[in-house]
mmCIF file of N, CA and C in Angstrom:
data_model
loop_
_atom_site.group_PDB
_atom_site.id
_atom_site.type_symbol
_atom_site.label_atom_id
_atom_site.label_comp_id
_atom_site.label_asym_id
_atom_site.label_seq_id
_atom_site.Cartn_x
_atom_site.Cartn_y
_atom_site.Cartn_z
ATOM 1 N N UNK B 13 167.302 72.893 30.320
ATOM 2 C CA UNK B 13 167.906 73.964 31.039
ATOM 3 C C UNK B 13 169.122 73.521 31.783
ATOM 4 N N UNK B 14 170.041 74.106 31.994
ATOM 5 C CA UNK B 14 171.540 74.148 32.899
ATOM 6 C C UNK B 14 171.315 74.064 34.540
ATOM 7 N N UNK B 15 170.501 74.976 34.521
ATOM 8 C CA UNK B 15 170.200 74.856 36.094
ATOM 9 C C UNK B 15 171.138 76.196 36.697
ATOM 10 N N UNK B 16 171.928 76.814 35.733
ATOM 11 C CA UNK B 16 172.350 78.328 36.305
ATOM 12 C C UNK B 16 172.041 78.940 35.281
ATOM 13 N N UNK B 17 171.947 80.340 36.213
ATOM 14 C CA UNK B 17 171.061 81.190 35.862
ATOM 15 C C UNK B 17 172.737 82.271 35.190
ATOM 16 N N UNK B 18 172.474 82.454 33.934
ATOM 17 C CA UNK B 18 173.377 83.770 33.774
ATOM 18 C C UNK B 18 172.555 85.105 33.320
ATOM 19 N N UNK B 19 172.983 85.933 33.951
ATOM 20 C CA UNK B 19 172.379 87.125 34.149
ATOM 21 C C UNK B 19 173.324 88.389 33.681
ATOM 22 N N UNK B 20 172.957 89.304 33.196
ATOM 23 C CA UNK B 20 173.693 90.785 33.285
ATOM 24 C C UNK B 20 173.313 91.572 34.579
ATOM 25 N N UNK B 21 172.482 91.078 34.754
ATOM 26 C CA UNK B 21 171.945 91.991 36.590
ATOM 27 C C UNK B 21 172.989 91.548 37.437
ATOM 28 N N UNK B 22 172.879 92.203 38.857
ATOM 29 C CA UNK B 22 173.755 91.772 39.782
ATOM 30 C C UNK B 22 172.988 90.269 40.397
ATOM 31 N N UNK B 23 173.074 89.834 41.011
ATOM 32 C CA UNK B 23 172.023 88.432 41.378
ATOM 33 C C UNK B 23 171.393 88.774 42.328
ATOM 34 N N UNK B 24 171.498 90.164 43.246
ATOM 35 C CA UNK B 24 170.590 90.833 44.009
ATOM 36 C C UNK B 24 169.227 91.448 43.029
ATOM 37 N N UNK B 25 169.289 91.868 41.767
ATOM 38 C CA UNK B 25 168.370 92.210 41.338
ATOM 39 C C UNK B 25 167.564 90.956 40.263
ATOM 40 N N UNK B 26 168.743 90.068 39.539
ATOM 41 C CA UNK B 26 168.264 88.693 39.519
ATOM 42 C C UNK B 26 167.310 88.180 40.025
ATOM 43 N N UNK B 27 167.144 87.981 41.894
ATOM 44 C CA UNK B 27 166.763 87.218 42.058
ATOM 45 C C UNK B 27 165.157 88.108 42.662
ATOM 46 N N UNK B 28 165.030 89.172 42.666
ATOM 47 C CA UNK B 28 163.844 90.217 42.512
ATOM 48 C C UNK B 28 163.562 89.885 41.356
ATOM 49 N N UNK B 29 163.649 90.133 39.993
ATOM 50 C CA UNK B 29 162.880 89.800 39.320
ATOM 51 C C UNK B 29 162.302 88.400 38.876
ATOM 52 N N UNK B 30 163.151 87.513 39.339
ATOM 53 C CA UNK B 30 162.731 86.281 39.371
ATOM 54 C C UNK B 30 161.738 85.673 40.700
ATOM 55 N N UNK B 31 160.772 86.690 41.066
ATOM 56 C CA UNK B 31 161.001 86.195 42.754
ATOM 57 C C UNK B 31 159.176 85.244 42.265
ATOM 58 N N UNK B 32 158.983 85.090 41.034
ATOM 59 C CA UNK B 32 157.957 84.166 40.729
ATOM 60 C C UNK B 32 158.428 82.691 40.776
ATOM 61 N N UNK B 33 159.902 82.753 40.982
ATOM 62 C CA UNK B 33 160.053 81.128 40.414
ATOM 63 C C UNK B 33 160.489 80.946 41.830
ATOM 64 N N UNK B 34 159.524 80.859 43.219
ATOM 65 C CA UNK B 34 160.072 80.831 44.544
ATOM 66 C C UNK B 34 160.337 79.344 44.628
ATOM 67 N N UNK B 35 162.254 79.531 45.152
ATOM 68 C CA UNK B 35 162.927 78.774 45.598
ATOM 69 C C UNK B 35 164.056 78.371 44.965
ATOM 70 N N UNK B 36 163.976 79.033 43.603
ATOM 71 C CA UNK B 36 164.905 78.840 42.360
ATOM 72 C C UNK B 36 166.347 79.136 43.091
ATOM 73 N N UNK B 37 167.249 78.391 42.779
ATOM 74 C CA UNK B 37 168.684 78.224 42.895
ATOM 75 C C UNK B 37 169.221 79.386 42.009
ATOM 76 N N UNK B 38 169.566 80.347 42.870
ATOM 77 C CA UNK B 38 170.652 81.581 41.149
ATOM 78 C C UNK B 38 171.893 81.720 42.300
ATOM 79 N N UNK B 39 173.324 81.657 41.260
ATOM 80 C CA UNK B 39 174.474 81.652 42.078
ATOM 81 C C UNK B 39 175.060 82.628 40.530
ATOM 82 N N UNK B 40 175.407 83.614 41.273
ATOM 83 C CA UNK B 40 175.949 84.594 39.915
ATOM 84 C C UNK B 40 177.225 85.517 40.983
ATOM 85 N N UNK B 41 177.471 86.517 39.907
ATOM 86 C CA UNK B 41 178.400 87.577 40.823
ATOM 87 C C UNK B 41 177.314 88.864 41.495
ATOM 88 N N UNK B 42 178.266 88.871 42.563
ATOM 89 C CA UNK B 42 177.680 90.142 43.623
ATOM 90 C C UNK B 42 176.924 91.326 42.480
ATOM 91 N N UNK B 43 178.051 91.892 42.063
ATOM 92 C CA UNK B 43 177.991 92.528 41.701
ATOM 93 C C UNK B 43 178.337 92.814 39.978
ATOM 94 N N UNK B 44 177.635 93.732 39.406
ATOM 95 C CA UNK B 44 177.738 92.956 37.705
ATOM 96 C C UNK B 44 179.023 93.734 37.181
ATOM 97 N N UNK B 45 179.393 95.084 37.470
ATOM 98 C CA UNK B 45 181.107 95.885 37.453
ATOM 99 C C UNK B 45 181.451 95.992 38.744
ATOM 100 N N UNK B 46 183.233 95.991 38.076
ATOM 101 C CA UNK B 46 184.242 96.339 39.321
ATOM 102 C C UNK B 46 185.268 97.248 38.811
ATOM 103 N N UNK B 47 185.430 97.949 39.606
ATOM 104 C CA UNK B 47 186.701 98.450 38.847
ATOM 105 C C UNK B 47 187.538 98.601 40.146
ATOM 106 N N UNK B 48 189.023 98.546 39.908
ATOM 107 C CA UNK B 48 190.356 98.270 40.533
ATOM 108 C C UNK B 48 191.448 98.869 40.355
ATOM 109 N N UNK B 49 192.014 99.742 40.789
ATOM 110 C CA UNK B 49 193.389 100.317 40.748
ATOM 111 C C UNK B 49 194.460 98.883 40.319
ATOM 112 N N UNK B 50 195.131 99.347 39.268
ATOM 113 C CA UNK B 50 196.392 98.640 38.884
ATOM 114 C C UNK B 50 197.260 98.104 40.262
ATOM 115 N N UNK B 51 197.419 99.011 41.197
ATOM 116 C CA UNK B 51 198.553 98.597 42.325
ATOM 117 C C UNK B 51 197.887 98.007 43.442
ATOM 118 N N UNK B 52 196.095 97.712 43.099
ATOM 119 C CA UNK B 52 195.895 96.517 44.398
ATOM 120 C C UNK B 52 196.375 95.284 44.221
ATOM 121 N N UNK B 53 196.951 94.925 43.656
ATOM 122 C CA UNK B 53 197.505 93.770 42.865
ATOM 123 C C UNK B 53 196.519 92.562 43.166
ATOM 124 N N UNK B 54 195.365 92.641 43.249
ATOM 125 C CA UNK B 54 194.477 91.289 42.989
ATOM 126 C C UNK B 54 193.115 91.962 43.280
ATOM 127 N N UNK B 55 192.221 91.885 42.330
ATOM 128 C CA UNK B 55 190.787 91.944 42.281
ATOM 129 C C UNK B 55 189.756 90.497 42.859
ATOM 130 N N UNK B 56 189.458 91.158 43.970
ATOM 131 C CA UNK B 56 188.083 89.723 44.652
ATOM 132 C C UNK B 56 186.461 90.117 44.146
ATOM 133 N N UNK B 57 186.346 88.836 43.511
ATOM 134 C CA UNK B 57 185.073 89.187 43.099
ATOM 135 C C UNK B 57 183.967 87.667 43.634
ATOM 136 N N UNK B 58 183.304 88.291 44.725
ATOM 137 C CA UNK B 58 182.498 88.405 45.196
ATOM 138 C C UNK B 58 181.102 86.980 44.433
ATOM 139 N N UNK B 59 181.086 85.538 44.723
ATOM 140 C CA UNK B 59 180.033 85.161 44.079
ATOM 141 C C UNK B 59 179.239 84.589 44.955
ATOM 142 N N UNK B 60 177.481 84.759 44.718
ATOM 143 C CA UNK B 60 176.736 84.464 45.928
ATOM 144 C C UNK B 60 175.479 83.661 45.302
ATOM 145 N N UNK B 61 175.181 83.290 46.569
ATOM 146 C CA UNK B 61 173.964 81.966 46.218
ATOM 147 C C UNK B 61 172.852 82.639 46.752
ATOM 148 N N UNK B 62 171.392 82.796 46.088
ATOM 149 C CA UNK B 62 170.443 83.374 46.718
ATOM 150 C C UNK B 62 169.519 82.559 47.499
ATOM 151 N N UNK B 63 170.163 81.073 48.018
ATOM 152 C CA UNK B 63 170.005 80.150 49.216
ATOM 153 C C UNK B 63 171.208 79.393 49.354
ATOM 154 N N UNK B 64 171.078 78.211 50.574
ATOM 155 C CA UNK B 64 172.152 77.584 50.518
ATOM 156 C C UNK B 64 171.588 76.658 49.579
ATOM 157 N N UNK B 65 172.770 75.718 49.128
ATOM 158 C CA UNK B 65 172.126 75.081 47.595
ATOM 159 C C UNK B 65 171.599 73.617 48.320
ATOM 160 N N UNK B 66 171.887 73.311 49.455
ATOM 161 C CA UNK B 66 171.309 71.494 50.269
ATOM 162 C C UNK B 66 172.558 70.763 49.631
ATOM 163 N N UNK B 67 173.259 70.864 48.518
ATOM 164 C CA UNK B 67 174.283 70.015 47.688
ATOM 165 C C UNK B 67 175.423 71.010 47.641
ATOM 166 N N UNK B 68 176.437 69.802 47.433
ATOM 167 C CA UNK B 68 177.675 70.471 46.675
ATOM 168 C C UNK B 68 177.411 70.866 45.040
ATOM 169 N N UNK B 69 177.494 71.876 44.576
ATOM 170 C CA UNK B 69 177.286 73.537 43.761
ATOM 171 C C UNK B 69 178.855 72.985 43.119
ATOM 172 N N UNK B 70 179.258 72.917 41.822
ATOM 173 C CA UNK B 70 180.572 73.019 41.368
ATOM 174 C C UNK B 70 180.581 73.898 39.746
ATOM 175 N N UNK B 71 180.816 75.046 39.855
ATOM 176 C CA UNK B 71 180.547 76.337 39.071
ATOM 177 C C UNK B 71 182.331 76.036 38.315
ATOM 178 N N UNK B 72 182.464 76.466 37.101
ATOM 179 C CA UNK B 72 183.753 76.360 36.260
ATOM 180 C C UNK B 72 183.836 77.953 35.932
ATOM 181 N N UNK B 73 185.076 78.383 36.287
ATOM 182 C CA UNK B 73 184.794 79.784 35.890
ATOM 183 C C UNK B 73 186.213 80.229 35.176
ATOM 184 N N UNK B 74 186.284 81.068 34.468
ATOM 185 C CA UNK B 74 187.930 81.642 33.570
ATOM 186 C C UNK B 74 187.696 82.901 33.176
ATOM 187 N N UNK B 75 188.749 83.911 33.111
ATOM 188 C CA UNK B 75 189.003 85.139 32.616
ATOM 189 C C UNK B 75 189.024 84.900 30.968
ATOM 190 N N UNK B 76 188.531 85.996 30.468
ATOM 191 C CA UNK B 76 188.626 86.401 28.949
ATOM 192 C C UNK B 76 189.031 87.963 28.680
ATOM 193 N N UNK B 77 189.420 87.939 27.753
ATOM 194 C CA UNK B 77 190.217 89.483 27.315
ATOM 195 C C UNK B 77 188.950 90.243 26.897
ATOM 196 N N UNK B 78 189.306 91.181 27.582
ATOM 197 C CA UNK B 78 188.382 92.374 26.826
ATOM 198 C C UNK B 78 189.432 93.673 25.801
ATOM 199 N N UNK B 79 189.466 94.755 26.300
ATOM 200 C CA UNK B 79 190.405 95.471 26.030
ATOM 201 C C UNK B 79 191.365 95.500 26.823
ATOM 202 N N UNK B 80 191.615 94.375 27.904
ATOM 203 C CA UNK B 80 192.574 94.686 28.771
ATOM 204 C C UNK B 80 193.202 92.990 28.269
ATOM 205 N N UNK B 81 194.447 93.222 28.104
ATOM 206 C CA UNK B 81 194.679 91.985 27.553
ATOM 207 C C UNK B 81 195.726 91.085 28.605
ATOM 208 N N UNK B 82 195.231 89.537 28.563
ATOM 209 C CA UNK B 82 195.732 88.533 29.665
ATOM 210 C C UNK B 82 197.565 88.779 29.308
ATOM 211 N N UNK B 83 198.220 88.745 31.096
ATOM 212 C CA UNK B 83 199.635 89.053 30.757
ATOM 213 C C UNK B 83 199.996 90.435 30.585
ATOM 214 N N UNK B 84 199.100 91.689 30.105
ATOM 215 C CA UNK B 84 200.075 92.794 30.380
ATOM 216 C C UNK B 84 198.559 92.952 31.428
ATOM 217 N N UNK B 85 197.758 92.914 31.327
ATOM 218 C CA UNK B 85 196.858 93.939 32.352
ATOM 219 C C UNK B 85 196.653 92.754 33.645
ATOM 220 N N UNK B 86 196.335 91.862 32.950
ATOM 221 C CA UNK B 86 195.772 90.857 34.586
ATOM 222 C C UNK B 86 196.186 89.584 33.945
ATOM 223 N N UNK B 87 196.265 88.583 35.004
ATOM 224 C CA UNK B 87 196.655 87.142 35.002
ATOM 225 C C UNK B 87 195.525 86.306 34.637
ATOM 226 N N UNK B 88 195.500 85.275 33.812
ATOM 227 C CA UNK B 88 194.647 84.553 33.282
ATOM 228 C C UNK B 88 194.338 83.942 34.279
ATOM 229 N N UNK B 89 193.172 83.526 35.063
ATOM 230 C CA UNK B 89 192.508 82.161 35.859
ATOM 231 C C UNK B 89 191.506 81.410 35.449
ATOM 232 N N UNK B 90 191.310 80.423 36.023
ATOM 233 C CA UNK B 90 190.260 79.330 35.665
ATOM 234 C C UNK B 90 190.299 78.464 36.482
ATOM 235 N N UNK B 91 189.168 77.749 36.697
ATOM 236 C CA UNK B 91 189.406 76.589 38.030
ATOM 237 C C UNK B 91 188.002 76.503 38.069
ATOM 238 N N UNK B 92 187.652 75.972 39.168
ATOM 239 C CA UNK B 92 186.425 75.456 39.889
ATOM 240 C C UNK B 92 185.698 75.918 41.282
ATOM 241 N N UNK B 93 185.020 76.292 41.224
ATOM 242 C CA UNK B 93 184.442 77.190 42.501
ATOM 243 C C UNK B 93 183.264 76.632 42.972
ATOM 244 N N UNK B 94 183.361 75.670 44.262
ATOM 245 C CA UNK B 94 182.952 75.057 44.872
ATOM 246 C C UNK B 94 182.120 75.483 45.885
ATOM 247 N N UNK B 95 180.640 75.649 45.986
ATOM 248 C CA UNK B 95 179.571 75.839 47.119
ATOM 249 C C UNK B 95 179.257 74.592 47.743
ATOM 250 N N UNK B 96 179.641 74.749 48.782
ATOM 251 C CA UNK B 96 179.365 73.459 49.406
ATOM 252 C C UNK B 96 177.463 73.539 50.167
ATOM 253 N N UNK B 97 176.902 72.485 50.843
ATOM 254 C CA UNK B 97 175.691 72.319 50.820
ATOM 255 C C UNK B 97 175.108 73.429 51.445
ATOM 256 N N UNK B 98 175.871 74.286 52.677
ATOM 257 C CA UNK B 98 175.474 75.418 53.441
ATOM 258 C C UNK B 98 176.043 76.852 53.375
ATOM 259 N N UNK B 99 176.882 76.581 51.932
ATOM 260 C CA UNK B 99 177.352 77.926 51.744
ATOM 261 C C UNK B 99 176.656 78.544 50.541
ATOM 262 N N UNK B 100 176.754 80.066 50.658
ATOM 263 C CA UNK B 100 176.123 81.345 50.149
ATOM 264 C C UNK B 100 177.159 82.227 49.237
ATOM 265 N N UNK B 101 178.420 81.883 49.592
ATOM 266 C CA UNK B 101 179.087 82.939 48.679
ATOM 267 C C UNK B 101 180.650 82.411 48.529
ATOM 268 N N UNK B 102 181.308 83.063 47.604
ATOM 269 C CA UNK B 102 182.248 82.284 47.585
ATOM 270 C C UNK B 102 183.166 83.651 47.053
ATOM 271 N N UNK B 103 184.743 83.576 46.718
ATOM 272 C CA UNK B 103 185.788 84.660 45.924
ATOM 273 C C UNK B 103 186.200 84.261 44.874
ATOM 274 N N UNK B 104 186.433 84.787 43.564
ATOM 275 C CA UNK B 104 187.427 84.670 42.740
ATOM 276 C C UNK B 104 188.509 85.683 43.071
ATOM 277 N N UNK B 105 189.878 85.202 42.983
ATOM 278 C CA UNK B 105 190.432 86.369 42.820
ATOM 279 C C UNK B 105 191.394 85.967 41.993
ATOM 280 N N UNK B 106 191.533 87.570 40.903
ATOM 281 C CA UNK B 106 191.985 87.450 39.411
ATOM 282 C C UNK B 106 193.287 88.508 39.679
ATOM 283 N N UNK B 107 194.289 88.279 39.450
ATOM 284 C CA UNK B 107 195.910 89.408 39.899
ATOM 285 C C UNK B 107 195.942 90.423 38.968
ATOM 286 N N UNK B 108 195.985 91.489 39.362
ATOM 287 C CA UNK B 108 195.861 92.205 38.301
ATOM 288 C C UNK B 108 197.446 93.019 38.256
ATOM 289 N N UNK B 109 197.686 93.184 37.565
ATOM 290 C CA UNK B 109 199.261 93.496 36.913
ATOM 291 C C UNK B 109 199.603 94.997 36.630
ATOM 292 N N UNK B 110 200.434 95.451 37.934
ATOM 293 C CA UNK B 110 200.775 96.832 37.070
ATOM 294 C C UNK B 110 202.133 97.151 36.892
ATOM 295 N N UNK B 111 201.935 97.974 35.523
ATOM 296 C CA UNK B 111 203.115 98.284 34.699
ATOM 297 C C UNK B 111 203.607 99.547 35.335
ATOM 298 N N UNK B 112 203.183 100.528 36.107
ATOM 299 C CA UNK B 112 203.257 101.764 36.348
ATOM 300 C C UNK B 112 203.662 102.710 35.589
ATOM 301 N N UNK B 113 202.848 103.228 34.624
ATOM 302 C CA UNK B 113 202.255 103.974 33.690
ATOM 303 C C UNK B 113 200.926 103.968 33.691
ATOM 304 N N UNK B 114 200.519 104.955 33.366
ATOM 305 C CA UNK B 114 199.009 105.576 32.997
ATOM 306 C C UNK B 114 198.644 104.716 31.704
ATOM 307 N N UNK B 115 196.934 104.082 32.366
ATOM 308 C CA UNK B 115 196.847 103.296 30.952
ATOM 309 C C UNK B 115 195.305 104.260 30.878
ATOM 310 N N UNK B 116 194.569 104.491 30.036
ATOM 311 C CA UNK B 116 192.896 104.703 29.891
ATOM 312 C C UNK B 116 192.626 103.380 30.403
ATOM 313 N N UNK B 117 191.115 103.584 31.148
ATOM 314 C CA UNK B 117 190.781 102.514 31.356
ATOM 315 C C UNK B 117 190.592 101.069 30.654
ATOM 316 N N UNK B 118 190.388 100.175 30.911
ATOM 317 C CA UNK B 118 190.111 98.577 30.227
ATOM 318 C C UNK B 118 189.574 97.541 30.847
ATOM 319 N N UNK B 119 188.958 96.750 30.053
ATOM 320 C CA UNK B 119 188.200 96.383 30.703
ATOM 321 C C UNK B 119 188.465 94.340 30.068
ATOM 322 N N UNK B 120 188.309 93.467 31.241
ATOM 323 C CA UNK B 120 188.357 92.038 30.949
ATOM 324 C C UNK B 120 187.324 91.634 31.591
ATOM 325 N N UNK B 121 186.906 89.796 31.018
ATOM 326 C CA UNK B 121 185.570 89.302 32.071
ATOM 327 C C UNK B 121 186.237 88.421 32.454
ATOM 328 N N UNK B 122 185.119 87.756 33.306
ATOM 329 C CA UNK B 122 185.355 86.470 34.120
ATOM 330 C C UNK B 122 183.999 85.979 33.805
ATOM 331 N N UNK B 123 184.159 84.739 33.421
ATOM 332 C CA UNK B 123 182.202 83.640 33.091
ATOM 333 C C UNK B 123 182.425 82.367 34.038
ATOM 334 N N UNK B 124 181.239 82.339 34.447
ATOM 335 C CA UNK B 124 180.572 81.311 35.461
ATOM 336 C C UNK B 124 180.406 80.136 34.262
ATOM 337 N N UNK B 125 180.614 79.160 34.832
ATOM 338 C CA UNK B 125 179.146 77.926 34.040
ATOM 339 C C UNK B 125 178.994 76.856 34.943
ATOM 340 N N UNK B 126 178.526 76.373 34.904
ATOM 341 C CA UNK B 126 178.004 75.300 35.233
ATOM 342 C C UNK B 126 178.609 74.240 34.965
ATOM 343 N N UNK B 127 179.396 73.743 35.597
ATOM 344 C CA UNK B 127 180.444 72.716 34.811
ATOM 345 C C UNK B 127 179.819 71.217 34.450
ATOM 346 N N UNK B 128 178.768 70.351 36.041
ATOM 347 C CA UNK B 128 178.522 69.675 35.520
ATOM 348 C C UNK B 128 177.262 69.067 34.838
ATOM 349 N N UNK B 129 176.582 70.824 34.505
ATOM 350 C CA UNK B 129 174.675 70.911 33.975
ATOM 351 C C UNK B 129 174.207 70.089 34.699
ATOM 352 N N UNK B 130 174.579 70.330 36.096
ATOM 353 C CA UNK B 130 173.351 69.655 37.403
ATOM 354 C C UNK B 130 172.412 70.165 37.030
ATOM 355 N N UNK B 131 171.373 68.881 37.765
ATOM 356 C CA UNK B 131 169.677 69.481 38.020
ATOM 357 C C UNK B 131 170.028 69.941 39.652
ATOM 358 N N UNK B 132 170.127 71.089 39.846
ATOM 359 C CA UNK B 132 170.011 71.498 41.103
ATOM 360 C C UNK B 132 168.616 71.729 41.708
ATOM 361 N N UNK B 133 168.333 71.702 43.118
ATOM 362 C CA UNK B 133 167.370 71.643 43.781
ATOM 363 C C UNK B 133 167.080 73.260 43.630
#
């Protein structure tokens, strides 16, 4: 096992249905959709630990295209998102780009991993 948990739930309901494996480490996003007006010009998304982890937590995370494609709709990121031993939550924030025109909605992700498949506590 990786030692993170990826989920389609939000990690509030994650960690309810998991509440047999008491004490389990899950660090996912707040919330599982967002949606954002073109002219806030940056989307924060919200990632939380359902304890503090006792260790430094080092999560690898990057945008992928959905129907909203990197460069005309939002800015590509990637990096490293760091929980340190007493923290619970942390931000991505991904720029989102407007053309000002009416688009139908679209939609891109952002994925967590586990960068260095710790055995976390």
């Amino acid at each position: 096992g990786r030692g993170f948990e990826r989920s389609l739930l939000p990690v509030a309901d994650a960690m309810e249905a998991r509440k047999s494996k008491t004490g389990a480490l899950i660090i996912g996003f707040k919330e599982e959709r967002h949606v954002v007006l073109e002219c806030a010009g940056t989307l924060p998304l919200k990632v939380v630990s359902s304890r503090e982890p006792g260790m430094q937590v080092e999560l690898y995370y990057y945008t992928f295209e959905g129907s909203a494609k990197k460069d005309l709709r939002f800015k590509h990121v990637e990096g490293t998102l760091v929980f340190g031993p007493r923290q619970r939550e942390a931000i991505i924030h991904v720029p989102i780009i407007d053309n000002d025109s009416w688009d139908p909605d679209e939609e891109f992700y952002v994925c967590l991993e586990d960068e260095a498949q710790a055995k976390w506590p």
